[in-house]
């Protein structure tokens, strides 16, 4: 199921970013073992599109986002941004791409320097690249603050701790958008926010995307959020891709058992749905230090067969525009067996 | 972060405001420093001012004895703070001694903060091999008892000459040597703390955010990390000045601080150690001055720490 | 929360004469304030509800609404700078004034709590077994062997495999979900009658969240335990509680049997909260109904309705007067609003605001009652 | 174990660097070092000293030779005014090291005995008037220089009241009562300042620990406050204190020399001070090496204790 392959990639000419066989590993403490954070992930993004990267913690979605930014560079694999191989660019050239590729982080507090004023935080990109005169810069900062819903006159001199989490995220967005980038990688931008604020930020992102013609990679663990913002969704599990496709198709007709389980686990604010009756999965995500052989989801998959342990599934197109990496994909309408009670964990 | 806000309320917590509400505007700005901190600043300013103004203050000559009034007690006529065995005026000597003591304390910590701070910042920010080497360097030098190291350095760099150090050239030279010696000793201490602070700040997301903007390492280090490390450095530097004020006295006990007849707080205390009852004012007055200044510095260091939320354990 | 049949009475006096029949917990007009350098923070501001044995009540609200403080106020687990008013009766005994020393007999044996973050709520330097056995051995005069047997049985019942080995392990050797299971085992150790679950799944992954919620529900039913489930996620409480209280700025703004709350929502805040959740059913890129602005400062709460500044229904009356908790048609359903959703008054208020383009508090509104978001946030 | 190997390597590196640094110092002496060391000696004596210091060799060889002597315990003698006929260096280490270690041990034990309950209690009472008061007192105590404390004690307890002997060392074996009487003031003089430092450190860590979720969790089990404090909060809070106590060992062995000088205890610190004063650079190198060895050994012990106290063993600790 969770497997590798590039069947889902589109012709290179159509995309702004193409990632092939990305591998990120880092040492697990001092043990000498390796954390297989991302293993042979391939994905691509078209200009103007929002690509949603979704999965539970430890699935490697954030690591993928950072590896695309070369922060730090991946162990292997290609990141082609507008046709340039990021890894082959010199340090200085790579630094230049930073105006075109930006990032928004999860923790609104930690991603802003507490010692700096808001206007300086937002202006950082302009100042690094010396865009325009100081007056022009100031104008841009003020415009940008207005655009993200902050008051330039009252608030530009304040420091991050004087803002709420939602406002901090607005500052982060302003900081990312001000240099007019092509691509923004949003790493769980709303996970730390309250629902009501989350909706504000999601709306703002959509608005900024249209206004500035942005392309987004949207990383989140909340499927409903990802569905809301994305044109194309990649479901990840333990460093591998499970399923790729348009959100409406995937959510209505998931073919990967993991996608199904994930969807069924979302708590729905409707008392008529009994949560016990929905599909459940046993146990928790295995350690990325020693991922299972073959399909990485097999240890928790209700449909797992011996083949899943021996052979890693390749990504294949199952319906038009829907790609899945599974030996036994779900048929349309097929449900998974529900399990009784909370049950013991897999041993 | 925000969702967990409620759970920050626990036994003994005093910071319920942050727990219950997101920080509203201006909360942190309004917290004043308190009267005690101002008293501390006032005292230190007074000491510094007196030390600077020593030549123009109406004082007796610090090195000339008044053979008619030796061993005068406190508040004696003509000797407000008493006089020593050879009748030299204690008030005049502590004021002039303040010059030496303060110069040594401030100078050596300034030296240590510059060098140690720079090395610690680079080590903590760069990580990797740089950090391993510098970190090991700091730790190795902490294995030296600091007083011993300082003593050795002073002894080696400026061997005490039998002729003493009455001339002003001698005085300046010795101060420089002591500053250098104590400064070197303070480098690993300040470096270690700066490094710890720099490591924790370098892992914050805003540092990655700055890199993602295309900022050069130098820019990230100086603009993003350094300003956040400064409070920890400042608070430890304040403590450092206090420690050196005390240390100068310890150097004097070994006869390697400022040489008689020039006064420093330390050598005034030392001069009476073998004969405590003879002229108590001579050692009590500088002891009290050291105590009060150290108290003020300690307290201010604590205020800085509390204000900028520097964990005491980080020091 | 039980079905109540008493007539409408304003606010807190409502249950003053309530007989001590079946209800396990009666909370009446509880107020909790924190002394801070900025002033008094009114974290919980006059909350009342009651809970029967074996029932579950969900307390829902956003961060800073006082929901966690409420459960800690009931348990008496507050920091030193907190001031608590109001009455809490447990099995008919007043415990609202009790301090740590007299509450200790209740903690663990009568009421227990499961905390939000399993990563930080277990003592990192104590073995799992000792943490479970501790309260057993403290409260009951049991031998070490007996306590260990009980701990083993508890671990098994919360679904931890290889329980024997786990007893001797430290928290950092367990995954997040396992730790939360251990926390539940600790809470259940002395057989409490009332369990507070304070955002028990917020820190967990969604697939694990479902497991833990099922476990809690299962244990609650098996032990006929009452449960207070505190969460920010309406989805979590929807299928798992008997009643729900929605909190905003330290007050309960709506309280109802679960089904009634979702089907006959009365308070604009509840409605807004429901609307702002992205739903799987909606096509992608559909604009979300966000709630503008942010909650009020609890040091200086506004005079009228606390939600008025963000409410699309707000009228001049909402700024000056604070609405009392009034009953809806469904028994047990009460809300705190002058212009409730789904009523004549509410519809008129909304229409008035829409035609004016803004509410009485100056909040711009567009069609469908959606607040305009662009523009400056406060 | 891997840890032990790493520690041994660390120990060796520390020793080599520390002692090498000391031997460089002699090279830094301005002018002819021998003149500085023994200004009034004869040509013959000078040649002897030169020889003994290996001043004719380059630094590395000189260091190598010193190291060889040190390792074999053949440290030679101090050179007296005109030659090399002074006290045996090894003999002096044998005499003084136990004294310094004992002094350090007493100070550490006494300090911890007072500071731990004080730190725990003030953390428990954090924010109350009692906490403010003890905080204020701690500030006062920690601002008094050791030599002032020692001097005041000498003045009031010995010179004026004759309660305690002013100076000297009596071994524990020969007369325990006198032993403690002689050590009471030196130990107290250091302890007073240390208690303030340790207690404040523990208090601030405890206050932070008491904010942790697991403390609230423990409270909610209904166990006693005392149990929460001592069983749940103290252990995770004691790590910083332990580190500082470990780092302090070096200072206490070599750094207590002020006290050793004032009370004439003739410990290792005193020997070091003496060596500096009399420019016994060979002896100095040996003494410092001994201090460094003890320091590193104690910190190995502290590191082991860390692993006992905190099962998480988070990465490498400072050494």
Coordinates of C-alpha atoms in Angstrom, one line a residue, chain A residues 1-3 235 237 241-244 250 253-263 295 297-298 301 303 313 318 322-330 336:
Chain A
X1 CA 0.0 0.0 0.0
X2 CA 2.1 2.8 1.1
X3 CA 4.6 2.5 -1.7
X235 CA -2.0 11.0 1.5
X237 CA 2.0 7.2 5.7
X241 CA 2.7 7.8 -0.4
X242 CA -0.6 6.0 -0.1
X243 CA -2.9 7.7 -2.5
X244 CA -2.9 10.7 -4.8
X250 CA -10.5 10.7 -2.8
X253 CA -14.2 7.0 -2.9
X254 CA -11.0 6.3 -1.1
X255 CA -9.1 3.3 -2.6
X256 CA -6.4 3.0 -0.1
X257 CA -7.5 1.3 3.2
X258 CA -5.5 3.9 5.1
X259 CA -7.3 6.8 3.5
X260 CA -10.6 5.1 4.4
X261 CA -9.5 4.7 8.0
X262 CA -8.3 8.2 8.2
X263 CA -11.6 9.5 6.9
X295 CA 3.9 -2.1 2.4
X297 CA 0.8 0.2 6.4
X298 CA 0.4 -3.6 6.5
X301 CA -4.2 -2.8 7.7
X303 CA -6.9 -6.2 4.4
X313 CA 3.3 -1.8 -3.9
X318 CA -6.8 3.1 -10.4
X322 CA -6.7 8.7 -8.9
X323 CA -3.5 6.9 -8.0
X324 CA -3.0 4.4 -5.3
X325 CA -0.1 2.4 -3.9
X326 CA -1.9 -0.8 -2.7
X327 CA -1.9 -4.5 -3.7
X328 CA -5.6 -4.8 -2.7
X329 CA -7.2 -1.4 -3.2
X330 CA -10.8 -0.9 -2.0
X336 CA -13.7 -2.0 6.1

